[in-house]
């Protein structure tokens, strides 16, 4: 079953390339049924977050009516990038399966090593200036959140 779903993700990625998109595809599967699919839409939509996994996560959450992928597996044609991996951890699927590795993606021109490196660099040393601005009211949103008895935790 795993290979069948991975093959679907790979086939979707190949088809997406043929249509002018990026070489990535992803599926979300629940109880052995594909509930959402996503192909890379970055250049088609001018959205740098429209990676295959992100597209599939968004659709699966819409289908499930939930912000988490409880009981779901994710199948990706390639090892998730840092953004997608973070989103997947927030979505909390049961498992993540992938075919190509990040090294194979790097060889094809999709190199995420810069991002992995930047995450570890202190704020003052990052290539995009990331500036913490002290504000006396910075924690107000968290205080408001803490007071709510009807909040949905996540």
Coordinates of N, CA and C in Angstrom, one line a residue:
X1 N 0.8 -1.2 0.0 CA 0.0 0.0 0.0 C 0.9 1.3 0.0
X2 N 1.9 1.3 0.8 CA 2.8 2.4 0.9 C 3.4 2.8 -0.5
X3 N 3.9 1.7 -1.2 CA 4.5 2.0 -2.5 C 3.4 2.5 -3.5
X4 N 2.2 2.0 -3.4 CA 1.1 2.5 -4.3 C 0.9 4.0 -4.1
X5 N 0.8 4.4 -2.8 CA 0.5 5.8 -2.6 C 1.7 6.7 -2.9
X6 N 2.9 6.2 -2.7 CA 4.1 7.0 -3.1 C 4.2 7.1 -4.6
X7 N 3.8 6.0 -5.3 CA 3.8 6.0 -6.8 C 2.8 7.1 -7.3
X8 N 1.7 7.2 -6.6 CA 0.7 8.2 -7.0 C 1.3 9.6 -6.8
X9 N 2.0 9.8 -5.7 CA 2.6 11.1 -5.5 C 3.6 11.4 -6.5
X10 N 4.4 10.4 -6.8 CA 5.5 10.6 -7.9 C 4.9 10.9 -9.2
X11 N 3.8 10.1 -9.6 CA 3.1 10.3 -10.9 C 2.5 11.8 -10.9
X12 N 2.0 12.2 -9.8 CA 1.4 13.5 -9.8 C 2.5 14.6 -10.0
X13 N 3.7 14.4 -9.4 CA 4.8 15.3 -9.6 C 5.3 15.4 -11.0
X14 N 5.4 14.2 -11.6 CA 5.8 14.1 -13.0 C 4.7 14.9 -13.9
X15 N 3.5 14.6 -13.7 CA 2.4 15.3 -14.5 C 2.5 16.8 -14.2
X16 N 2.8 17.2 -13.0 CA 2.8 18.7 -12.7 C 4.0 19.3 -13.5
X17 N 5.1 18.6 -13.6 CA 6.2 19.1 -14.4 C 5.8 19.3 -15.8
X18 N 5.1 18.3 -16.4 CA 4.6 18.3 -17.8 C 3.7 19.5 -18.0
X19 N 3.0 20.0 -17.0 CA 2.1 21.1 -17.1 C 2.8 22.4 -16.7
X20 N 4.1 22.4 -16.5 CA 4.9 23.6 -16.2 C 5.1 23.9 -14.7
X21 N 4.7 23.0 -13.9 CA 4.9 23.2 -12.4 C 6.1 22.5 -11.9
X22 N 6.3 22.6 -10.6 CA 7.4 22.0 -9.9 C 7.3 20.5 -9.7
X23 N 8.4 19.8 -9.5 CA 8.4 18.4 -9.5 C 8.1 17.8 -8.1
X24 N 7.0 18.2 -7.6 CA 6.6 17.7 -6.3 C 5.1 17.4 -6.2
X25 N 4.8 16.2 -5.5 CA 3.4 15.8 -5.3 C 3.2 15.2 -4.0
X26 N 2.0 15.4 -3.4 CA 1.8 14.8 -2.1 C 0.3 14.4 -2.0
X27 N 0.1 13.4 -1.1 CA -1.2 12.9 -0.8 C -1.4 12.8 0.7
X28 N -2.7 13.0 1.1 CA -3.1 12.7 2.5 C -4.1 11.6 2.4
X29 N -3.8 10.6 3.2 CA -4.6 9.3 3.2 C -5.1 9.0 4.6
X30 N -6.4 8.7 4.7 CA -7.0 8.4 5.9 C -7.8 7.1 5.7
X31 N -7.5 6.1 6.6 CA -8.2 4.8 6.5 C -8.1 4.2 5.1
X32 N -6.9 4.3 4.5 CA -6.6 3.7 3.2 C -7.2 4.4 2.0
X33 N -7.8 5.6 2.2 CA -8.4 6.4 1.2 C -7.7 7.7 1.0
X34 N -7.4 8.1 -0.2 CA -6.9 9.4 -0.5 C -7.9 10.5 -0.3
X35 N -7.7 11.4 0.7 CA -8.7 12.4 0.9 C -8.3 13.8 0.4
X36 N -7.0 13.9 0.0 CA -6.5 15.2 -0.5 C -5.2 14.9 -1.3
X37 N -5.0 15.7 -2.3 CA -3.8 15.6 -3.2 C -3.3 17.1 -3.3
X38 N -2.0 17.2 -3.5 CA -1.5 18.5 -3.8 C -0.2 18.4 -4.7
X39 N -0.2 19.2 -5.7 CA 1.0 19.3 -6.5 C 1.6 20.7 -6.3
X40 N 2.9 20.9 -6.5 CA 3.5 22.2 -6.3 C 2.9 23.2 -7.2
X41 N 2.5 24.3 -6.6 CA 1.8 25.4 -7.3 C 2.5 26.8 -7.2
X42 N 3.8 26.7 -6.8 CA 4.5 28.0 -6.4 C 4.6 28.9 -7.6
X43 N 5.0 28.5 -8.8 CA 5.2 29.4 -9.9 C 3.8 29.7 -10.6
X44 N 2.9 28.7 -10.5 CA 1.6 28.9 -11.1 C 0.8 30.0 -10.4
X45 N 0.9 30.0 -9.1 CA 0.1 30.9 -8.2 C 0.9 32.1 -7.6
X46 N 2.2 32.1 -7.9 CA 3.1 33.1 -7.3 C 3.0 33.1 -5.8
X47 N 2.9 31.9 -5.3 CA 2.8 31.7 -3.8 C 3.9 30.9 -3.4
X48 N 4.9 31.4 -2.7 CA 6.1 30.6 -2.2 C 5.7 29.5 -1.2
X49 N 4.5 29.6 -0.6 CA 4.1 28.5 0.3 C 3.3 27.4 -0.3
X50 N 3.1 27.5 -1.6 CA 2.2 26.5 -2.3 C 3.0 25.3 -2.7
X51 N 3.7 24.7 -1.8 CA 4.4 23.5 -2.0 C 3.4 22.3 -2.0
X52 N 3.7 21.2 -2.6 CA 2.8 20.1 -2.7 C 2.2 19.7 -1.4
X53 N 3.0 19.6 -0.3 CA 2.5 19.2 1.0 C 1.6 20.2 1.6
X54 N 1.9 21.5 1.4 CA 1.1 22.6 1.9 C -0.3 22.6 1.2
X55 N -0.3 22.4 -0.1 CA -1.6 22.3 -0.8 C -2.4 21.1 -0.4
X56 N -1.7 20.0 -0.2 CA -2.4 18.8 0.3 C -3.0 18.9 1.7
X57 N -2.1 19.5 2.6 CA -2.6 19.8 4.0 C -3.8 20.6 4.0
X58 N -3.8 21.7 3.3 CA -4.9 22.7 3.2 C -6.2 22.0 2.8
X59 N -6.1 21.2 1.7 CA -7.2 20.5 1.2 C -7.7 19.5 2.2
X60 N -6.8 18.7 2.8 CA -7.2 17.7 3.7 C -7.9 18.3 4.9
X61 N -7.4 19.4 5.4 CA -8.0 20.0 6.6 C -9.4 20.5 6.2
X62 N -9.6 21.0 5.0 CA -10.9 21.5 4.5 C -11.9 20.3 4.5
X63 N -11.4 19.2 3.9 CA -12.2 18.0 3.8 C -12.6 17.4 5.2
X64 N -11.6 17.4 6.1 CA -11.9 16.9 7.4 C -12.6 17.8 8.3
X65 N -12.6 19.1 8.0 CA -13.2 20.1 8.8 C -12.5 20.3 10.1
X66 N -11.1 20.1 10.1 CA -10.3 20.1 11.2 C -8.9 20.7 10.9
X67 N -8.2 21.3 11.8 CA -6.9 21.8 11.6 C -5.8 20.8 11.8
X68 N -6.2 19.6 12.2 CA -5.2 18.5 12.4 C -5.5 17.3 11.5
X69 N -4.5 16.6 11.1 CA -4.6 15.4 10.3 C -4.6 14.2 11.1
X70 N -5.4 14.1 12.2 CA -5.5 13.0 13.1 C -5.9 11.7 12.3
X71 N -5.1 10.7 12.5 CA -5.4 9.4 11.8 C -5.0 9.4 10.4
X72 N -4.3 10.4 9.9 CA -3.9 10.4 8.5 C -2.4 10.1 8.3
X73 N -2.1 9.7 7.1 CA -0.7 9.5 6.7 C -0.5 10.5 5.5
X74 N 0.7 11.0 5.4 CA 1.1 11.8 4.3 C 2.1 11.1 3.4
X75 N 1.9 11.2 2.1 CA 2.8 10.6 1.2 C 3.3 11.7 0.3
X76 N 4.6 11.8 0.2 CA 5.2 12.9 -0.6 C 6.2 12.3 -1.6
X77 N 6.3 12.9 -2.8 CA 7.2 12.5 -3.8 C 8.7 12.8 -3.4
X78 N 8.8 13.7 -2.4 CA 10.2 14.1 -2.0 C 10.1 14.4 -0.5
X79 N 11.3 14.3 0.2 CA 11.4 14.6 1.6 C 10.9 16.1 1.8
X80 N 10.1 16.3 2.8 CA 9.5 17.7 3.0 C 10.6 18.7 3.3
X81 N 10.5 19.9 2.8 CA 11.4 21.0 3.1 C 11.1 21.5 4.5
X82 N 11.9 22.4 5.0 CA 11.7 22.9 6.4 C 10.3 23.4 6.6
X83 N 9.8 24.2 5.7 CA 8.5 24.8 5.8 C 7.4 23.7 5.9
X84 N 7.5 22.8 5.0 CA 6.5 21.7 4.9 C 6.6 20.8 6.1
X85 N 7.8 20.5 6.6 CA 8.0 19.7 7.7 C 7.4 20.4 9.0
X86 N 7.6 21.7 9.1 CA 7.0 22.4 10.2 C 5.5 22.3 10.2
X87 N 4.9 22.5 9.0 CA 3.5 22.5 8.8 C 2.9 21.1 9.1
X88 N 3.7 20.1 8.7 CA 3.2 18.7 9.0 C 3.3 18.4 10.5
X89 N 4.3 18.9 11.2 CA 4.3 18.7 12.6 C 3.1 19.4 13.3
X90 N 2.8 20.6 12.8 CA 1.6 21.3 13.4 C 0.3 20.5 13.1
X91 N 0.3 19.9 11.9 CA -0.9 19.2 11.5 C -1.1 17.8 12.1
X92 N 0.0 17.3 12.6 CA 0.1 16.1 13.4 C -0.5 14.8 12.7
X93 N 0.0 14.5 11.5 CA -0.4 13.2 10.9 C 0.2 12.1 11.7
X94 N -0.2 10.9 11.4 CA 0.4 9.7 12.1 C 1.8 9.4 11.6
X95 N 1.9 9.5 10.3 CA 3.2 9.2 9.6 C 3.4 10.0 8.4
X96 N 4.7 10.2 8.0 CA 5.0 10.9 6.8 C 5.9 9.9 6.0
X97 N 5.5 9.6 4.8 CA 6.3 8.8 3.9 C 6.8 9.6 2.7
X98 N 8.1 9.4 2.3 CA 8.6 10.2 1.1 C 9.5 9.3 0.3
X99 N 9.6 9.7 -1.0 CA 10.4 8.9 -1.9 C 11.8 9.5 -2.1
X100 N 11.9 10.6 -2.9 CA 13.2 11.2 -3.1 C 13.7 11.9 -1.8
X101 N 15.0 12.0 -1.6 CA 15.6 12.6 -0.4 C 15.9 14.1 -0.7
X102 N 16.2 14.8 0.3 CA 16.5 16.2 0.1 C 17.9 16.4 -0.6
X103 N 18.7 15.4 -0.5 CA 20.0 15.4 -1.3 C 19.7 15.3 -2.8
X104 N 18.7 14.4 -3.1 CA 18.3 14.2 -4.5 C 17.6 15.5 -5.1
X105 N 16.9 16.2 -4.2 CA 16.2 17.4 -4.6 C 17.3 18.5 -4.8
X106 N 18.3 18.5 -3.9 CA 19.4 19.5 -4.1 C 20.1 19.3 -5.4
X107 N 20.4 18.1 -5.8 CA 21.0 17.8 -7.1 C 20.2 18.3 -8.2
X108 N 18.9 18.4 -8.1 CA 18.0 18.9 -9.2 C 17.8 20.4 -9.1
X109 N 18.5 21.0 -8.1 CA 18.4 22.5 -8.0 C 17.5 23.0 -6.9
X110 N 17.0 22.1 -6.1 CA 16.1 22.5 -5.0 C 16.8 22.3 -3.7
X111 N 17.6 23.3 -3.3 CA 18.5 23.2 -2.2 C 18.0 24.0 -1.0
X112 N 17.6 23.2 0.1 CA 17.1 23.8 1.3 C 18.1 24.0 2.4
X113 N 19.4 23.7 2.1 CA 20.4 23.7 3.1 C 20.6 25.1 3.7
X114 N 20.4 26.1 2.9 CA 20.5 27.5 3.4 C 19.5 27.8 4.5
X115 N 18.3 27.3 4.3 CA 17.2 27.5 5.3 C 17.6 26.7 6.6
X116 N 18.0 25.5 6.4 CA 18.4 24.7 7.6 C 19.5 25.4 8.4
X117 N 20.5 26.0 7.7 CA 21.5 26.7 8.3 C 21.0 28.0 9.0
X118 N 20.2 28.8 8.3 CA 19.7 30.0 8.8 C 18.9 29.9 10.1
X119 N 18.2 28.8 10.2 CA 17.4 28.5 11.4 C 18.3 28.5 12.7
X120 N 19.5 28.0 12.5 CA 20.4 27.9 13.6 C 21.2 29.1 13.9
X121 N 21.2 30.1 13.0 CA 22.0 31.3 13.2 C 21.2 32.3 14.2
X122 N 22.0 32.9 15.1 CA 21.3 33.9 16.0 C 20.6 35.0 15.2
X123 N 19.6 35.6 15.7 CA 18.8 36.6 14.9 C 19.7 37.7 14.3
X124 N 20.7 38.1 15.1 CA 21.6 39.2 14.6 C 22.5 38.8 13.5
X125 N 22.6 37.5 13.2 CA 23.6 37.1 12.2 C 22.9 36.5 10.9
X126 N 21.6 36.6 10.9 CA 20.8 36.0 9.7 C 21.0 36.9 8.5
X127 N 20.9 36.3 7.3 CA 21.1 37.0 6.1 C 19.9 38.0 5.8
X128 N 18.7 37.7 6.3 CA 17.6 38.6 6.2 C 17.5 39.2 7.6
X129 N 17.7 40.5 7.8 CA 17.7 41.0 9.2 C 16.4 40.7 9.9
X130 N 16.5 40.0 11.0 CA 15.4 39.6 11.8 C 15.5 40.3 13.2
X131 N 14.7 41.3 13.4 CA 14.9 42.2 14.5 C 13.8 42.1 15.5
X132 N 14.2 41.8 16.8 CA 13.3 41.8 17.9 C 13.1 43.2 18.4
X133 N 11.8 43.7 18.4 CA 11.5 45.0 18.9 C 10.8 44.8 20.2
X134 N 11.4 45.3 21.3 CA 10.8 45.3 22.6 C 9.5 46.2 22.7
X135 N 8.4 45.6 23.1 CA 7.2 46.4 23.3 C 6.5 46.0 24.6
X136 N 6.1 46.9 25.3 CA 5.5 46.7 26.6 C 4.2 45.9 26.5
X137 N 3.6 45.9 25.3 CA 2.3 45.2 25.1 C 2.4 43.9 24.3
X138 N 3.7 43.5 24.1 CA 3.9 42.3 23.2 C 3.2 41.1 23.7
X139 N 3.0 40.9 25.0 CA 2.3 39.7 25.5 C 0.8 39.8 25.7
X140 N 0.3 41.0 25.3 CA -1.2 41.1 25.5 C -2.0 40.1 24.7
X141 N -1.6 39.7 23.5 CA -2.4 38.7 22.8 C -2.4 37.3 23.6
X142 N -1.2 37.0 24.2 CA -1.1 35.7 24.9 C -1.9 35.8 26.2
X143 N -2.0 37.0 26.8 CA -2.7 37.2 28.1 C -4.2 37.0 27.8
X144 N -4.7 37.6 26.6 CA -6.1 37.5 26.2 C -6.4 36.0 25.9
X145 N -5.5 35.4 25.3 CA -5.7 33.9 25.0 C -5.8 33.1 26.2
X146 N -5.0 33.4 27.2 CA -5.0 32.6 28.5 C -6.3 32.8 29.2
X147 N -6.9 34.0 29.1 CA -8.2 34.2 29.8 C -9.4 33.6 29.2
X148 N -9.3 33.2 27.9 CA -10.5 32.6 27.2 C -10.7 31.2 27.7
X149 N -12.0 31.0 28.1 CA -12.3 29.6 28.5 C -12.8 28.8 27.4
X150 N -13.2 29.5 26.3 CA -13.8 28.8 25.1 C -12.8 28.6 24.0
X151 N -11.5 28.7 24.2 CA -10.5 28.6 23.2 C -10.3 27.2 22.7
X152 N -9.9 27.0 21.5 CA -9.6 25.7 20.9 C -8.1 25.6 21.0
X153 N -7.6 24.7 21.8 CA -6.1 24.6 21.9 C -5.6 23.8 20.7
X154 N -4.4 24.1 20.4 CA -3.7 23.3 19.3 C -2.2 23.2 19.5

